Structure formats: C-alpha cells, structure tokens
Coordinates of C-alpha atoms and ligand atoms in Angstrom, one line a residue:
M21 CA 10.7 -49.5 44.8
T22 CA 14.1 -50.1 45.3
K23 CA 15.9 -47.0 46.6
N24 CA 19.7 -46.6 45.9
L25 CA 22.0 -44.2 46.9
V26 CA 25.4 -43.3 44.5
V27 CA 27.8 -41.5 46.1
G28 CA 29.7 -39.5 43.8
A29 CA 28.9 -37.8 40.6
G30 CA 31.5 -38.7 38.2
F31 CA 31.6 -41.1 35.3
S32 CA 31.1 -44.4 37.6
G33 CA 28.8 -42.8 39.7
A34 CA 26.5 -41.0 37.2
V35 CA 26.9 -44.2 34.4
M36 CA 25.9 -46.7 37.3
A37 CA 22.7 -43.9 38.5
N38 CA 21.4 -44.1 34.8
L39 CA 21.4 -47.9 34.3
L40 CA 20.0 -48.4 37.6
A41 CA 17.1 -46.0 37.0
E42 CA 16.9 -46.9 33.3
E43 CA 17.2 -50.6 32.8
L44 CA 15.6 -51.6 36.4
G45 CA 13.6 -48.4 37.0
E46 CA 14.6 -48.1 40.3
E47 CA 15.1 -44.7 42.3
V48 CA 18.3 -43.0 42.6
L49 CA 19.5 -40.7 44.8
V50 CA 23.2 -39.3 43.3
I51 CA 25.2 -37.1 46.2
D52 CA 28.5 -35.1 45.2
K53 CA 30.5 -33.3 47.8
K54 CA 31.6 -30.8 44.9
D55 CA 29.5 -28.2 43.6
H56 CA 29.2 -29.9 40.4
I57 CA 28.6 -33.1 38.6
A58 CA 31.2 -34.8 36.5
G59 CA 34.0 -35.1 39.1
N60 CA 37.3 -35.0 37.8
C61 CA 36.0 -35.0 33.8
Y62 CA 34.7 -32.1 34.9
D63 CA 35.2 -29.0 32.0
Y64 CA 33.3 -25.5 31.4
R65 CA 33.5 -23.2 28.9
D66 CA 35.5 -19.8 30.2
E67 CA 35.1 -15.9 29.7
N68 CA 36.6 -16.2 26.8
G69 CA 34.8 -19.1 25.1
I70 CA 37.7 -21.8 25.8
M71 CA 36.1 -24.9 26.7
I72 CA 38.7 -25.7 30.0
H73 CA 39.1 -29.1 31.8
K74 CA 39.3 -28.4 35.4
Y75 CA 41.3 -31.5 36.6
G76 CA 43.6 -31.6 33.6
S77 CA 43.1 -32.4 30.3
H78 CA 40.9 -35.6 29.6
I79 CA 40.9 -37.4 26.1
F80 CA 38.6 -40.0 25.6
H81 CA 39.7 -43.2 23.9
T82 CA 39.0 -46.7 24.2
K83 CA 38.8 -50.1 22.4
S84 CA 35.9 -51.2 24.0
E85 CA 32.9 -51.2 21.7
K86 CA 30.3 -52.0 24.6
V87 CA 31.8 -48.6 26.1
W88 CA 31.7 -46.7 22.9
N89 CA 27.7 -47.5 22.3
Y90 CA 27.1 -46.8 25.5
I91 CA 28.6 -42.9 25.5
R92 CA 27.4 -42.4 21.7
K93 CA 23.6 -43.0 23.5
F94 CA 24.5 -39.3 25.3
T95 CA 26.9 -37.3 22.9
D96 CA 28.9 -37.3 19.3
F97 CA 32.7 -37.0 19.1
N98 CA 35.0 -34.7 17.1
T99 CA 38.0 -36.6 15.4
Y100 CA 40.2 -35.0 17.5
M101 CA 43.2 -37.6 17.6
H102 CA 45.7 -37.0 20.6
K103 CA 49.6 -35.9 19.7
V104 CA 51.8 -35.2 22.5
I105 CA 54.9 -33.1 21.7
G106 CA 57.5 -33.2 24.4
I107 CA 60.8 -31.2 24.6
L108 CA 64.0 -33.1 24.8
D109 CA 67.0 -30.7 25.6
G110 CA 65.7 -28.0 23.3
I111 CA 64.4 -30.0 20.8
E112 CA 60.4 -30.4 19.8
T113 CA 59.6 -34.1 19.2
H114 CA 56.8 -36.9 19.6
I115 CA 56.0 -38.7 22.9
P116 CA 55.8 -41.9 22.7
F117 CA 59.3 -42.4 21.5
N118 CA 59.0 -43.8 18.0
L119 CA 61.0 -43.9 14.6
N120 CA 59.9 -40.4 13.7
T121 CA 61.8 -39.3 16.7
L122 CA 64.8 -41.1 16.1
Y123 CA 65.0 -38.8 13.2
D124 CA 64.6 -35.4 15.5
V125 CA 66.7 -35.9 18.1
F126 CA 70.0 -37.7 16.3
P127 CA 71.8 -36.9 13.3
N128 CA 70.4 -38.9 10.2
S129 CA 72.8 -41.4 9.6
F130 CA 72.9 -42.7 13.2
A131 CA 68.9 -42.7 13.2
T132 CA 68.8 -44.8 10.3
K133 CA 71.2 -47.3 11.6
L134 CA 69.5 -47.1 14.8
E135 CA 66.1 -47.9 13.0
E136 CA 67.4 -51.0 11.1
K137 CA 68.8 -52.3 14.1
L138 CA 65.8 -51.9 15.9
L139 CA 63.5 -53.3 13.0
D140 CA 65.9 -56.2 12.9
V141 CA 64.9 -57.0 16.6
F142 CA 61.3 -56.0 17.0
A143 CA 58.2 -56.2 14.2
I144 CA 57.0 -52.5 12.8
N145 CA 54.4 -51.7 15.3
T146 CA 55.6 -53.1 18.7
K147 CA 54.9 -51.4 21.9
V148 CA 57.8 -51.8 24.2
P149 CA 57.5 -50.7 27.8
I150 CA 60.6 -48.5 28.5
L151 CA 61.9 -51.2 31.4
E152 CA 61.7 -54.3 28.5
F153 CA 63.6 -51.8 26.1
Q154 CA 66.0 -51.2 28.5
K155 CA 67.0 -55.1 28.5
Q156 CA 69.1 -55.1 24.9
D157 CA 72.7 -56.4 24.0
D158 CA 73.5 -54.3 20.8
D159 CA 75.7 -51.2 22.1
D160 CA 74.0 -49.0 19.7
L161 CA 70.4 -50.0 21.0
K162 CA 71.8 -50.0 24.6
F163 CA 72.7 -46.1 24.2
L164 CA 69.4 -45.8 22.7
A165 CA 67.4 -47.2 25.5
N166 CA 69.1 -45.3 28.0
Y167 CA 68.8 -42.1 26.1
V168 CA 65.0 -42.9 26.1
Y169 CA 64.8 -44.0 29.7
E170 CA 66.8 -41.1 30.9
K171 CA 65.2 -38.2 28.4
I172 CA 61.7 -39.1 28.7
F173 CA 61.0 -41.4 31.3
L174 CA 63.6 -40.4 34.5
Y175 CA 62.9 -37.1 35.4
Y176 CA 59.4 -36.6 34.2
T177 CA 58.4 -40.0 36.6
T178 CA 60.3 -39.0 39.4
K179 CA 57.8 -35.3 39.2
Q180 CA 55.0 -37.2 38.7
W181 CA 55.4 -39.9 41.2
G182 CA 58.2 -38.8 43.4
V183 CA 60.1 -42.1 42.6
S184 CA 62.1 -43.0 39.7
P185 CA 60.6 -45.3 36.7
K186 CA 61.9 -48.5 38.3
E187 CA 60.2 -47.9 41.7
V188 CA 56.4 -47.5 40.7
D189 CA 54.6 -50.3 38.9
G190 CA 55.7 -51.2 35.2
A191 CA 51.9 -50.7 33.9
V192 CA 52.5 -47.0 34.7
T193 CA 55.3 -46.4 32.5
A194 CA 54.1 -48.9 29.9
R195 CA 51.0 -46.7 29.3
V196 CA 53.5 -44.6 27.2
P197 CA 55.5 -47.7 25.7
V198 CA 58.8 -47.1 22.9
Y199 CA 56.5 -47.0 19.7
L200 CA 58.3 -49.2 16.6
S201 CA 56.2 -47.2 14.3
K202 CA 55.6 -44.0 12.4
D203 CA 52.2 -43.1 13.9
N204 CA 53.0 -40.1 16.2
R205 CA 49.8 -40.6 17.9
Y206 CA 49.6 -40.7 21.7
F207 CA 46.8 -43.3 21.4
Q208 CA 46.1 -46.1 18.9
D209 CA 42.8 -46.9 19.7
R210 CA 39.9 -47.3 17.0
F211 CA 37.2 -45.3 19.1
Q212 CA 38.5 -41.6 20.4
G213 CA 38.0 -37.9 20.2
I214 CA 36.2 -35.4 22.5
P215 CA 32.7 -34.6 23.1
L216 CA 31.3 -31.8 20.9
E217 CA 29.6 -30.1 24.0
G218 CA 32.1 -31.3 26.4
Y219 CA 32.6 -33.9 29.7
T220 CA 30.0 -32.1 32.0
K221 CA 26.8 -31.8 29.5
V222 CA 27.7 -35.7 28.8
V223 CA 27.2 -36.5 32.5
E224 CA 24.4 -34.2 32.6
R225 CA 22.8 -36.3 30.0
I226 CA 23.4 -39.6 31.8
L227 CA 22.1 -38.3 34.5
D228 CA 18.5 -36.7 33.2
C229 CA 16.8 -39.8 34.1
K230 CA 13.1 -39.5 35.7
N231 CA 14.4 -41.3 38.9
I232 CA 17.5 -39.9 39.6
K233 CA 17.6 -36.9 41.9
V234 CA 21.0 -35.2 42.4
K235 CA 22.0 -33.1 45.4
L236 CA 25.3 -31.6 45.0
N237 CA 27.2 -30.1 48.0
T238 CA 26.6 -33.1 49.7
E239 CA 28.8 -35.6 51.5
Y240 CA 28.2 -39.0 52.6
K241 CA 28.1 -38.5 56.2
D242 CA 25.2 -36.3 56.2
I243 CA 23.3 -38.9 54.6
N244 CA 21.3 -41.7 56.6
P245 CA 22.4 -44.9 54.7
D246 CA 19.7 -46.8 56.5
D247 CA 17.1 -45.0 54.1
F248 CA 18.5 -46.8 51.3
D249 CA 18.5 -50.6 49.7
R250 CA 21.9 -50.5 47.8
I251 CA 24.8 -48.1 48.3
F252 CA 27.1 -47.6 45.5
Y253 CA 30.4 -45.8 46.5
T254 CA 32.3 -43.9 44.2
G255 CA 34.5 -41.8 47.0
P256 CA 37.8 -43.4 48.3
I257 CA 37.2 -46.5 50.2
D258 CA 39.8 -45.8 53.1
E259 CA 38.0 -42.9 54.3
F260 CA 34.6 -44.8 53.8
F261 CA 36.0 -47.6 56.3
E262 CA 37.6 -44.4 58.4
Y263 CA 41.2 -45.2 57.6
K264 CA 41.1 -47.8 60.0
Y265 CA 44.4 -49.6 58.5
G266 CA 46.2 -45.8 57.3
P267 CA 45.5 -43.8 54.6
L268 CA 46.1 -45.2 51.0
P269 CA 48.4 -42.8 49.0
Y270 CA 47.4 -40.8 46.6
R271 CA 49.6 -38.0 43.9
S272 CA 47.7 -35.1 43.3
V273 CA 48.0 -32.7 40.9
N274 CA 48.5 -28.5 41.1
F275 CA 47.1 -26.5 38.0
K276 CA 48.3 -23.2 37.4
F277 CA 46.5 -21.5 35.0
E278 CA 47.5 -18.2 32.6
T279 CA 46.1 -16.4 29.9
Y280 CA 47.7 -15.0 26.8
N281 CA 46.4 -12.7 24.1
K282 CA 47.4 -14.3 21.3
P283 CA 45.6 -17.1 19.5
Y284 CA 48.2 -19.7 20.4
Y285 CA 50.6 -20.5 23.3
Q286 CA 52.4 -23.7 22.2
S287 CA 52.6 -26.3 18.6
A288 CA 49.6 -28.7 20.2
A289 CA 47.1 -29.4 23.4
C290 CA 49.6 -30.9 25.5
V291 CA 53.5 -30.3 25.9
N292 CA 55.7 -32.6 28.4
Y293 CA 58.6 -31.2 29.8
P294 CA 60.4 -34.6 30.7
C295 CA 64.1 -32.6 31.1
N296 CA 63.4 -29.4 32.3
Y297 CA 61.1 -27.0 35.2
D298 CA 59.0 -28.5 38.0
F299 CA 56.2 -28.9 35.8
T300 CA 55.7 -32.4 34.0
R301 CA 53.5 -30.9 30.9
I302 CA 51.4 -28.0 29.8
H303 CA 47.8 -27.9 28.7
E304 CA 46.7 -25.4 26.1
Y305 CA 42.7 -26.2 26.4
K306 CA 41.5 -24.7 22.6
Y307 CA 42.7 -27.2 20.5
Y308 CA 40.3 -30.0 22.0
L309 CA 37.4 -28.7 20.0
D310 CA 39.5 -26.1 18.1
D311 CA 37.8 -23.0 20.0
Q312 CA 38.3 -20.1 17.7
T313 CA 39.3 -17.0 19.8
D314 CA 42.0 -14.6 19.9
K315 CA 43.3 -15.5 23.1
T316 CA 44.6 -18.6 24.9
V317 CA 44.6 -20.5 28.5
I318 CA 47.0 -22.9 29.1
A319 CA 47.7 -24.4 32.7
K320 CA 51.2 -25.7 33.3
E321 CA 51.0 -29.1 35.6
Y322 CA 52.8 -29.6 38.9
S323 CA 52.8 -33.0 41.1
E324 CA 52.3 -33.3 44.4
F325 CA 51.8 -35.9 47.5
F326 CA 48.1 -35.7 48.1
E327 CA 47.5 -34.4 51.6
L328 CA 44.3 -34.6 53.4
G329 CA 42.3 -31.3 53.8
K330 CA 45.4 -29.5 51.5
N331 CA 44.7 -30.8 48.0
E332 CA 42.6 -33.8 46.0
R333 CA 43.0 -36.7 45.1
Y334 CA 43.9 -37.7 41.6
Y335 CA 46.0 -40.7 41.0
P336 CA 46.1 -44.2 42.9
I337 CA 49.6 -45.0 43.7
P338 CA 50.4 -48.6 42.1
T339 CA 52.6 -50.2 44.0
E340 CA 52.8 -53.5 45.7
E341 CA 52.6 -52.0 49.3
N342 CA 49.4 -50.0 48.3
D343 CA 48.0 -53.3 47.1
E344 CA 48.2 -54.6 49.8
L345 CA 46.8 -51.8 51.9
Y346 CA 43.8 -51.9 49.5
R347 CA 42.9 -55.4 49.6
K348 CA 42.8 -55.1 53.5
Y349 CA 39.8 -52.3 52.9
F350 CA 38.2 -54.3 50.1
E351 CA 37.8 -57.7 51.6
D352 CA 36.1 -55.4 54.7
G353 CA 33.6 -54.0 51.6
K354 CA 33.2 -57.3 50.4
R355 CA 31.5 -58.1 53.8
L356 CA 28.9 -55.2 53.8
E357 CA 25.8 -57.0 52.1
K358 CA 24.3 -53.8 50.5
V359 CA 27.3 -51.7 49.7
Y360 CA 29.4 -51.6 46.3
F361 CA 32.2 -49.9 45.8
L362 CA 33.8 -48.6 42.0
G363 CA 35.5 -46.2 40.6
R364 CA 38.8 -44.8 40.8
L365 CA 38.5 -43.9 44.2
G366 CA 36.4 -46.6 45.3
D367 CA 38.5 -49.2 43.5
Y368 CA 41.8 -47.7 44.1
K369 CA 42.7 -48.1 40.4
Y370 CA 44.4 -45.5 38.0
Y371 CA 41.2 -46.3 35.4
D372 CA 40.8 -44.1 32.3
M373 CA 37.1 -42.7 31.7
D374 CA 36.8 -46.2 29.4
K375 CA 37.6 -48.2 32.3
A376 CA 35.6 -46.4 34.9
I377 CA 32.5 -46.8 32.6
L378 CA 33.2 -50.5 31.8
R379 CA 33.8 -50.8 35.6
A380 CA 30.2 -49.6 36.0
I381 CA 28.6 -51.2 33.2
E382 CA 29.8 -54.6 34.5
L383 CA 28.8 -54.4 38.1
F384 CA 25.6 -53.1 36.8
E385 CA 25.3 -56.1 34.8
H386 CA 25.9 -58.1 38.0
I387 CA 23.6 -56.4 40.2
K388 CA 20.8 -56.6 37.4
E389 CA 21.2 -60.5 37.4
K390 CA 21.2 -61.3 40.9
T391 CA 18.0 -59.0 41.3
N392 CA 16.2 -60.6 38.5
G393 CA 17.7 -63.7 40.2
Ligands
LIG425 P1 36.2 -39.0 39.8 O1 35.6 -38.7 38.6 O2 37.1 -38.6 41.1 O3 33.9 -39.2 40.8 C1 34.3 -39.2 41.8 C2 33.4 -38.8 42.7 O4 33.3 -38.8 44.2 C3 33.7 -36.9 43.1 O5 32.9 -36.2 42.0 C4 33.9 -36.7 44.4 O6 33.3 -35.4 44.9 C5 32.9 -37.2 44.8 N1 32.7 -37.8 46.2 C6 33.8 -38.6 46.6 N2 34.0 -38.3 48.1 C7 32.8 -38.5 48.4 C8 31.7 -38.5 49.8 N3 32.2 -38.6 50.9 N4 30.9 -37.9 49.6 C9 30.4 -37.4 48.2 N5 30.9 -37.5 47.3 C10 32.0 -37.7 47.2 N6 41.0 -40.7 31.9 C11 40.6 -40.4 30.4 O7 40.4 -41.6 29.6 N7 41.6 -40.0 29.2 C12 42.6 -38.4 30.0 O8 42.9 -38.1 29.0 C13 42.4 -38.7 31.0 N8 43.3 -37.9 32.0 C14 42.8 -37.7 33.0 C15 43.9 -36.4 33.6 C16 44.1 -36.2 34.8 C17 45.1 -35.3 35.7 C18 43.5 -37.0 35.9 C19 43.6 -37.2 37.5 C20 42.5 -38.4 35.8 C21 42.5 -38.4 34.1 N9 41.8 -39.2 33.5 C22 41.9 -39.3 32.1 C23 41.0 -40.4 34.1 C24 39.6 -39.8 34.7 O9 39.6 -38.6 35.3 C25 39.1 -40.8 35.5 O10 39.0 -42.1 34.8 C26 37.4 -40.4 35.5 O11 37.3 -39.6 36.4 C27 36.8 -41.5 36.9 O12 35.4 -40.9 37.5 P2 34.9 -41.6 38.7 O13 33.9 -41.2 38.8 O14 35.9 -42.9 39.4 O15 35.9 -40.7 39.8
LIG426 N1 55.5 -40.3 31.6 C1 56.8 -40.1 31.3 N2 57.5 -39.0 30.6 C2 56.3 -38.6 29.3 C3 54.8 -39.1 29.4 C4 55.3 -40.5 30.4 O1 57.9 -40.5 32.1 O2 56.4 -37.8 28.6 C5 55.4 -41.7 32.3 C6 55.0 -41.2 33.6 O3 55.5 -41.9 35.0 C7 53.7 -41.0 33.5 C8 53.2 -42.3 33.0 O4 54.3 -42.6 31.8 O5 53.3 -41.4 34.8 C9 51.8 -42.4 32.1 O6 51.5 -41.1 31.3 P1 50.3 -40.8 30.7 O7 50.1 -39.4 29.9 O8 49.5 -42.2 30.6 O9 49.8 -40.3 32.2 P2 48.4 -39.1 32.6 O10 48.0 -38.6 31.3 O11 47.6 -40.1 33.4 O12 48.6 -38.3 33.6

C-alpha cells in the first residue's frame, strides 16, 4: 500500500491526510512537533469553561461552497457573525470603516455631507482598499481618506508589520477595505461561524480514519523520508531546505492572557486599538461560542519579528523581496519528485483557514488524477 508522510497536523496537513486515507485508501502517518493537533487553530476549554483560541481568534468564513461542504462533514457551526470594534481617539466605532462609522466619529451634518459625496463617487456596498481610497480629488473626501489612513491603518499596520501601510503588499490592508455600506460585519462571506465544539475537535474528526496514524512531539528531522512514497510538508519551506538561500521573514505574535472576575470585559469579541497602546487588539474569547460564565478571559495581542528559537512563525510577510526569496525555494521544491509543499508555511502565503483547506483539496485532486492515470 502507498505510504504517505504528512508533516504538520494543522488544517492543511489534516485535510490532505483525510483525503488520501478516505478517497484513495492509502496509509498516512501525520507528525507534528507540537504536543497537540490543529496547528495555529488549536483551541481548548479552560478551567472557567471558556473556549480559548491559543494562537489568536479564529473565525471561519468562506465564499467557497466546496470548502463549506467539506468542513460541514465534520462539524456544525453557530451563526456567529464577526464584528470588530475600533477605538479611534477614544470613540468606539466599527471596523472596517463604513457609512455608520462616519456618524460615530464626525458631527452629523459633516457625516451627511461626506456620505452624499462618497455615494456620488462610489456605488453603495463597494469595498475600496485604503491605498485606492486615498486617490481623491475632492477636499472633503481627501480629508476623510487621510483621517481613515491615519486613525485606522497607519499605527496599527506599523505595530503589526513593523513598516507603514505603503510598505506592505497592498493586499494586506485591502483585507479590511473602506466599506460603502451600513453593514457592520467584518466579513460578508456567505458561509461563516464558529465550529460548535471548537477547531481542535474538527481537526480530530478530520484525522479520525482507519488508515491515519498521528504522532505528536515528532520533528520531521527525526523521520526517515525513505520509508515513504510521498511526503506532504506543511512546515516552513526554508527550514526544509536548511535555509540555503537565507531565512524567510515572518511576523510573530505574543498573547498576554488576563482573567477577570466579571462576566464581560469589552463590548465585542475583538476590539482594535489602531491609535493607542503597543498591542494591536484585545480578544475576549467567550463571545465566540457564547460561553456562559461569571469570569472572562482576554488576550492582548502584541506583534513582533519572528526569531528562530525565540518565538513562533505566525504571518508570512508579503513583500516583493520575500516573494523572490520564496520562489527560489519553490523552484527547488518543484524538482523533488515525491515531496509536496502546502499550507501557510509550506507555500509562504497569508492563507485564511478556508484557503488552506482549498489548497489541500486541490493538491489532493491533482495527486488523485496522477495516481489514477
Ligand atoms: P499551521 O496551522 O501553522 O500548521 C502547521 C503545523 O506544522 C504546525 O502544527 C507545526 O507545529 C507543524 N510543523 C511545522 N514544522 C514542522 C516540522 N519540521 N516537523 C513537524 N511538524 C512541523 N484564518 C481564518 O480563516 N480566520 C481567522 O480568524 C484567522 N485568524 C488568525 C489569527 C492569527 C493570529 C493567525 C496567526 C492566523 C489566523 N488565521 C485565520 C489563519 C489560520 O491560522 C491558518 O490559515 C491555518 O492555521 C493554516 O493551517 P496550516 O495547516 O497551513 O498551518
Ligand atoms: N488593519 C489596520 N487596522 C485595523 C485592522 C486592520 O491597519 O484596525 C490592517 C493591518 O495591516 C492588518 C491588515 O489590515 O495586518 C489585515 O487585517 P486582518 O484583521 O485581516 O488581519 P489578521 O486578522 O489576519 O491579523
């Protein structure tokens, strides 16, 4: 029987293992160097009964029916729709900046004037990346664009990435566009929610197949690759090649957890601080599954550079220079006959969960086609 090794028990590795085992009936060994499955999506219930997302808040959202149909085989979702509050110079409002935000931060008459001007230029419900939004001719709209740039993007992005919004790939800030709408949700995707029993349970079920074995606390370097017909590597591609072209840069995150003896700490699951403090945002976990407890747990999120041996890789940094470096590893990877790279670290791509799952499904479909001739 064909033997597969999957390195990494996050969503990418788990989905790949599941499809190989279920659809092709092949043997799969999944290893992970951590002491748990689910990678960065790992969650657990703490002593207060609150579901904690250990590596930061994870909200499932997708436009892809294929991904939704796949993941729904393993879990039901609640109807949670993510809303993010931002504190702009002390004023609580909605992020992304939308037509309601105008009325929160400006006097009514000025907000009305801006809304009218905006709807003359843009169609209702348009999403405009901030770097595009700044290209305005009208003085009031120029003022507004600078306001949004400075109050929402400039300091937050500098905290998050270590550089200004103009120095990171435009796709990064475009994830949170100015939204010409009164819809306060963070995501407009058709499918969204939180798995009712958490992400770890979902990954556990994805891996629960007769032909899959999972070994935790196990590093790729401790395995003999010759024992396997195929290897699916969801770890960092530069590490695989022993950094021969130099390390790929990452941002890391440090979460400082605090417990409070009161039912709630803040007004939403996620509150961004784009103007103040060294942390970027505060997560309050009990909102996601509506956990009913007298206490609450929050985490303040601090961003920092990834340093080997000091912290973990969280975000690939999408710049042209880093992409060029990645391409060198990618080209070397393509030349390896039985090794396939995937996932946020293997592909060095800023994937959300749905994109990581879709990538694994599509790579599997390619392998299946090759296998079946
Ligand atoms: P990972 O989850 O990183 O899994 C890779 C696994 O490989 C890890 O468990 C690692 O231990 C293991 N590994 C690495 N190297 C080795 C090795 N040499 N030997 C053995 N094991 C190894 N996505 C959303 O859709 N919604 C969100 O709200 C969201 N929020 C996020 C918030 C934060 C702070 C972060 C960092 C990410 C967020 N994401 C979100 C993205 C989501 O975490 C990723 O899409 C998803 O985790 C990708 O899964 P993966 O399997 O590719 O990678
Ligand atoms: N961003 C910002 N201010 C905010 C929210 C987001 O400047 O209040 C920018 C920032 O550069 C961030 C990017 O938009 O990295 C994407 O935000 P998102 O919330 O999608 O990031 P993630 O949840 O993946 O960390």
